[in-house]
GROMACS .gro file of C-alpha atoms in nm:
model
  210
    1UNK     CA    1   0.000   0.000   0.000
    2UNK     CA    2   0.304   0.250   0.111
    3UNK     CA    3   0.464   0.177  -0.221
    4UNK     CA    4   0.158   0.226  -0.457
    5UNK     CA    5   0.106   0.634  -0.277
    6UNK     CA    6   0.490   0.659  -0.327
    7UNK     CA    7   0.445   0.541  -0.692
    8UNK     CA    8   0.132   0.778  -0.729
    9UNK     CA    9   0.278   1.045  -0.542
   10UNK     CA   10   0.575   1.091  -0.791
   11UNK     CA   11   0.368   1.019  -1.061
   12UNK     CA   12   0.173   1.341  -1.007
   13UNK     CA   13   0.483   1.551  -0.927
   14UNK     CA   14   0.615   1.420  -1.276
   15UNK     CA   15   0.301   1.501  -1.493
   16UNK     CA   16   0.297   1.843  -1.282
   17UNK     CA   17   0.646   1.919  -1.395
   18UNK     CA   18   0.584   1.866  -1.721
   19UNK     CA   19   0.280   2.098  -1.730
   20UNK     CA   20   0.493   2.326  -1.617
   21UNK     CA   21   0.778   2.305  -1.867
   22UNK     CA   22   0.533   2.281  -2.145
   23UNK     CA   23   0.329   2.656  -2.018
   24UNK     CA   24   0.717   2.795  -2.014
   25UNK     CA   25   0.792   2.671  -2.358
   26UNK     CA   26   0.437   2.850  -2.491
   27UNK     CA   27   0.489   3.133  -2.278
   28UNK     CA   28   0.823   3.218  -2.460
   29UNK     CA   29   0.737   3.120  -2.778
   30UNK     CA   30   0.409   3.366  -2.766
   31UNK     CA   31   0.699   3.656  -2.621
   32UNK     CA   32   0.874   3.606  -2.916
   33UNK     CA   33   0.604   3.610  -3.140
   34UNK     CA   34   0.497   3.919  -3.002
   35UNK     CA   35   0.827   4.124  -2.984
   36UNK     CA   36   0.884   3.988  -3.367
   37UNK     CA   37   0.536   4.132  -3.472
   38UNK     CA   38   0.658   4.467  -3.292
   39UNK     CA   39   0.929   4.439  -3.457
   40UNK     CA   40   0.817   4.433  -3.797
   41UNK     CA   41   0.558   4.687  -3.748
   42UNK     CA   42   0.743   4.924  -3.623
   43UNK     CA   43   1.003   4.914  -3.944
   44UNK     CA   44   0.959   5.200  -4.139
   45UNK     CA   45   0.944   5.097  -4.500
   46UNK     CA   46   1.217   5.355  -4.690
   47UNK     CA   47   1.062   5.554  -4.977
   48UNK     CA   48   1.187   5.495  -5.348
   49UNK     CA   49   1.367   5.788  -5.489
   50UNK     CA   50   1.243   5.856  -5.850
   51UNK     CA   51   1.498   5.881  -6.101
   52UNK     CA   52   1.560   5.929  -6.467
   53UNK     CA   53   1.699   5.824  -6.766
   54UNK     CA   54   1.995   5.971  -6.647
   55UNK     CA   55   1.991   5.809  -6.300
   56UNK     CA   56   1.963   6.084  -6.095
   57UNK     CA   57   1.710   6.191  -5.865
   58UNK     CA   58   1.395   6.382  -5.993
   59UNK     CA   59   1.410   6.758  -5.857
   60UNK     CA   60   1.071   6.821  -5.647
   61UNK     CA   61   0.859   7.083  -5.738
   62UNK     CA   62   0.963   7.435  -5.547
   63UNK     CA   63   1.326   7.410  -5.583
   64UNK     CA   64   1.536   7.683  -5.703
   65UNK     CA   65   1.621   7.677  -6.086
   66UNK     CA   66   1.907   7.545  -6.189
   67UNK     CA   67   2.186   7.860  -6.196
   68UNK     CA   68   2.384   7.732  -6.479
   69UNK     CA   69   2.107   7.650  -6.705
   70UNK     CA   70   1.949   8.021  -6.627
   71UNK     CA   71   2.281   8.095  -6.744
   72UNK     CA   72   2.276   7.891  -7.073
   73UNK     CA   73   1.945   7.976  -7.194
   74UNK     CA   74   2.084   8.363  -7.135
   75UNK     CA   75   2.356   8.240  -7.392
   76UNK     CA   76   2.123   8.111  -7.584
   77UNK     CA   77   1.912   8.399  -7.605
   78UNK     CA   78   2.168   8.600  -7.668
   79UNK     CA   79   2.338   8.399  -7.974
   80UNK     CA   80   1.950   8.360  -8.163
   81UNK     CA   81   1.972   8.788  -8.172
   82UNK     CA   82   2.310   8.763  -8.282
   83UNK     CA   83   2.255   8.514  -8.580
   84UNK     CA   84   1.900   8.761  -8.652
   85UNK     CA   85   2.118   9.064  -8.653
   86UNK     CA   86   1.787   9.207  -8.568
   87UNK     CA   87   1.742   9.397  -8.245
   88UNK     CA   88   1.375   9.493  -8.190
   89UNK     CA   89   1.272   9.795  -7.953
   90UNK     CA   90   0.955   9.939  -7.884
   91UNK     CA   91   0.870  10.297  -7.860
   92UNK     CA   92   1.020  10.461  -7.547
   93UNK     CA   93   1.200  10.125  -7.460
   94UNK     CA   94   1.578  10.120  -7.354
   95UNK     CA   95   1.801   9.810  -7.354
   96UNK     CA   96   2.178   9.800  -7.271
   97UNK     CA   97   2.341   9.567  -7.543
   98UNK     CA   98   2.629   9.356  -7.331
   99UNK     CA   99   2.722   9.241  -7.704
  100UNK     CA  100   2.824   9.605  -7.820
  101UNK     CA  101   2.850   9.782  -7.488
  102UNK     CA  102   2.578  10.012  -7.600
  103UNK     CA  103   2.268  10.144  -7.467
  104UNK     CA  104   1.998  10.199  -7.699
  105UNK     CA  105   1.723  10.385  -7.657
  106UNK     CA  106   1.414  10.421  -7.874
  107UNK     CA  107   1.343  10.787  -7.819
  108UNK     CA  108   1.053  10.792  -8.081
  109UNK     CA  109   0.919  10.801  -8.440
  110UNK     CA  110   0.995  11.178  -8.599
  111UNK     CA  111   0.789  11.138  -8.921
  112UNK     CA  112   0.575  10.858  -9.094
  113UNK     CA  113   0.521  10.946  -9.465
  114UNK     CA  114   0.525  10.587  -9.611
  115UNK     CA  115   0.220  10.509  -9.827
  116UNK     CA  116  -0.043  10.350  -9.645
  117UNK     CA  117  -0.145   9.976  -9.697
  118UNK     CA  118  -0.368   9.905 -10.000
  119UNK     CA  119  -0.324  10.234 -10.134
  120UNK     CA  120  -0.153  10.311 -10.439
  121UNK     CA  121   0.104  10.601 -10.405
  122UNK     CA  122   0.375  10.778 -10.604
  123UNK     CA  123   0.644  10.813 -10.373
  124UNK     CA  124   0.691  10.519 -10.099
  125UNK     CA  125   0.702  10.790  -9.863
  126UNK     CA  126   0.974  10.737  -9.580
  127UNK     CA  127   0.925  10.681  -9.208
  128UNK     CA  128   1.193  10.792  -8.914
  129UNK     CA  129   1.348  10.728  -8.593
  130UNK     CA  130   1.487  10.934  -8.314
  131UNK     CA  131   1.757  10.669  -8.129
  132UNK     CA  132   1.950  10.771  -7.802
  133UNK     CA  133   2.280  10.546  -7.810
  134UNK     CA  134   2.551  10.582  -7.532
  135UNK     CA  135   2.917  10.341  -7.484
  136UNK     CA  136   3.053  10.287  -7.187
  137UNK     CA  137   3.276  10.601  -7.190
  138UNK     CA  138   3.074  10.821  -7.407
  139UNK     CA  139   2.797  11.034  -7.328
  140UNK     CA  140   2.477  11.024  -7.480
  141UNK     CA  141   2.403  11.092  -7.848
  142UNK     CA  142   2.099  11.074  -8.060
  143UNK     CA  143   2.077  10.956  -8.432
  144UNK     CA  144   1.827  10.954  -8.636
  145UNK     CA  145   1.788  10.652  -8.873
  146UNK     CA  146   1.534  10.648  -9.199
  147UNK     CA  147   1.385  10.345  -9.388
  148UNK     CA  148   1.564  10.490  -9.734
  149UNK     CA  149   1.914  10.667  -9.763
  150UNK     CA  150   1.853  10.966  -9.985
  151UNK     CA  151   2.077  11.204  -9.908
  152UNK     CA  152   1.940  11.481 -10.088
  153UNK     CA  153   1.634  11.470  -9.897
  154UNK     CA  154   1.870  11.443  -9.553
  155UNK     CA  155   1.780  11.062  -9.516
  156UNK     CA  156   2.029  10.823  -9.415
  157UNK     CA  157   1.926  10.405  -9.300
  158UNK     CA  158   2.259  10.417  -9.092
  159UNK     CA  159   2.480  10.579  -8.860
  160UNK     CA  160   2.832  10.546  -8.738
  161UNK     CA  161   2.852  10.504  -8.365
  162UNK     CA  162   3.153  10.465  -8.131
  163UNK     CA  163   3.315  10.238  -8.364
  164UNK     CA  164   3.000  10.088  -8.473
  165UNK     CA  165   2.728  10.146  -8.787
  166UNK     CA  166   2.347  10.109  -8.672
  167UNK     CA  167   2.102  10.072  -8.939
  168UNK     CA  168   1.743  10.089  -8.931
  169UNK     CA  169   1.577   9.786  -9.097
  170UNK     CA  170   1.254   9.752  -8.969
  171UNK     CA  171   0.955   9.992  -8.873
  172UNK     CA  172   0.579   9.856  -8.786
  173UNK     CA  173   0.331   9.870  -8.781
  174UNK     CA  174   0.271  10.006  -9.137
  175UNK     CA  175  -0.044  10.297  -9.173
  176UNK     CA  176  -0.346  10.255  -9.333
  177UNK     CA  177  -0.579  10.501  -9.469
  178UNK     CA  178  -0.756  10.498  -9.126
  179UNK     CA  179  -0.485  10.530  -8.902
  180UNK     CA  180  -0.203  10.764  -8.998
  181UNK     CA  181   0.107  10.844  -8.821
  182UNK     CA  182  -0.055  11.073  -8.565
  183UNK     CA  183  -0.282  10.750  -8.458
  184UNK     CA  184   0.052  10.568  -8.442
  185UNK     CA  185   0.269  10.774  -8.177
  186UNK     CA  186   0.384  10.598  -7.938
  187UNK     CA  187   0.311  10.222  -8.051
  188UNK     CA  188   0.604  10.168  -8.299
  189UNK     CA  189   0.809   9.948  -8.330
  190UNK     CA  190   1.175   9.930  -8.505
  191UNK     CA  191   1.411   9.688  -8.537
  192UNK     CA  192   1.785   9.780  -8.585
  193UNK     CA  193   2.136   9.638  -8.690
  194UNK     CA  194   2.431   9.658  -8.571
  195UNK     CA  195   2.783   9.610  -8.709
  196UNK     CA  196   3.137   9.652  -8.585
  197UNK     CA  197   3.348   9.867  -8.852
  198UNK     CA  198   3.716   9.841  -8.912
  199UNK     CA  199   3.950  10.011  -8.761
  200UNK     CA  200   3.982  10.366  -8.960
  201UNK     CA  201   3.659  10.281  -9.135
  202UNK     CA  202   3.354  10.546  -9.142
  203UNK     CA  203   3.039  10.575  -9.356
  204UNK     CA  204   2.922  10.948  -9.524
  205UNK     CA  205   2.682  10.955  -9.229
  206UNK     CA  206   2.752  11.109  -8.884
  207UNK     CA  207   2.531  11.159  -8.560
  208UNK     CA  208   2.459  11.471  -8.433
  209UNK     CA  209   2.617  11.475  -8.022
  210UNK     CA  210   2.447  11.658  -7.756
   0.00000   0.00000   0.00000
């Protein structure tokens, strides 16, 4: 009989241990479960960087432009009204020509007389331009520039400059027979040229300094 509640007795104490063992085994494995799931969760996923062709990252919207293309598309600019020869200026308008080291100055139109569209005329008539020009190291002068060179009439398309010829070689807009010069003032439009003469070299013409 003693032997049999010896025999039980450890019996139970055996079954109880391994109860035991088995609730410690689940008990970690849920802990690490649950610190893995934290752990994944709480990874921050990384954002992807667009890129291009080139594979370098996309500039975001807001950020400064790009100094050295501003500066290239200045060059750029600046070699299209080169290859035109053409420099346009409105009426009153003033630009400072880095090219020629010139300021130029549309001062306004002095006369219109050419023959009005879709009219027939006998003389083209001959339309021009009061223009302020100044160097560097000069001091202002104004030149007037014509759309003919007639010198008997005191008309000249060009004048010599600081070293430089400027010729008138565009005027618009052109009159009509219902808006004349007077209608006109103040919303023309010329377009000049500029070239460099050589050294000693001077044309018939020559401004008038103030």
């Amino acid at each position: 009989m003693i032997h049999r509640i010896i025999i039980s007795t450890f019996g139970f104490l055996a079954l109880a241990t391994c109860k035991n063992q088995t609730f410690s085994q689940n008990s970690n494995t849920s802990e690490k479960t649950e610190i893995a799931t934290k752990t994944t969760v709480s990874t921050p996923k990384s954002t992807p960087v667009k890129t291009t062709n080139n594979s370098e990252p996309e500039m975001s919207t807001g950020m400064p432009p790009d100094k050295a293309a501003v500066k290239q598309a200045e060059k750029e600019a600046s070699a299209k009204v080169s290859q035109s020869g053409v420099i346009y200026l409105k009426e009153g308008e003033n630009k400072f020509l880095k090219e020629y080291e010139m300021n130029v100055t549309f001062k306004k139109m002095l006369e219109d007389s050419r023959c009005p569209e879709g009219v027939n005329c006998i003389w083209a008539g001959v339309a021009t331009a009061e223009v302020e020009v100044m160097g560097l190291a000069t001091r202002p002068t104004i030149i007037k520039i014509s759309t003919m060179d007639d010198s008997s009439r005191g008309y000249a398309d060009s004048q010599d400059f600081n070293g430089y010829q400027i010729t008138l070689s565009d005027v618009s807009p052109n009159t009509t027979s219902d808006r004349g010069f007077k209608a006109l003032q103040g919303k023309y439009k010329i377009g000049i040229k500029i070239k460099k003469l050589a050294p000693g070299q001077t044309s018939p013409n020559s401004p008038t300094t103030k």
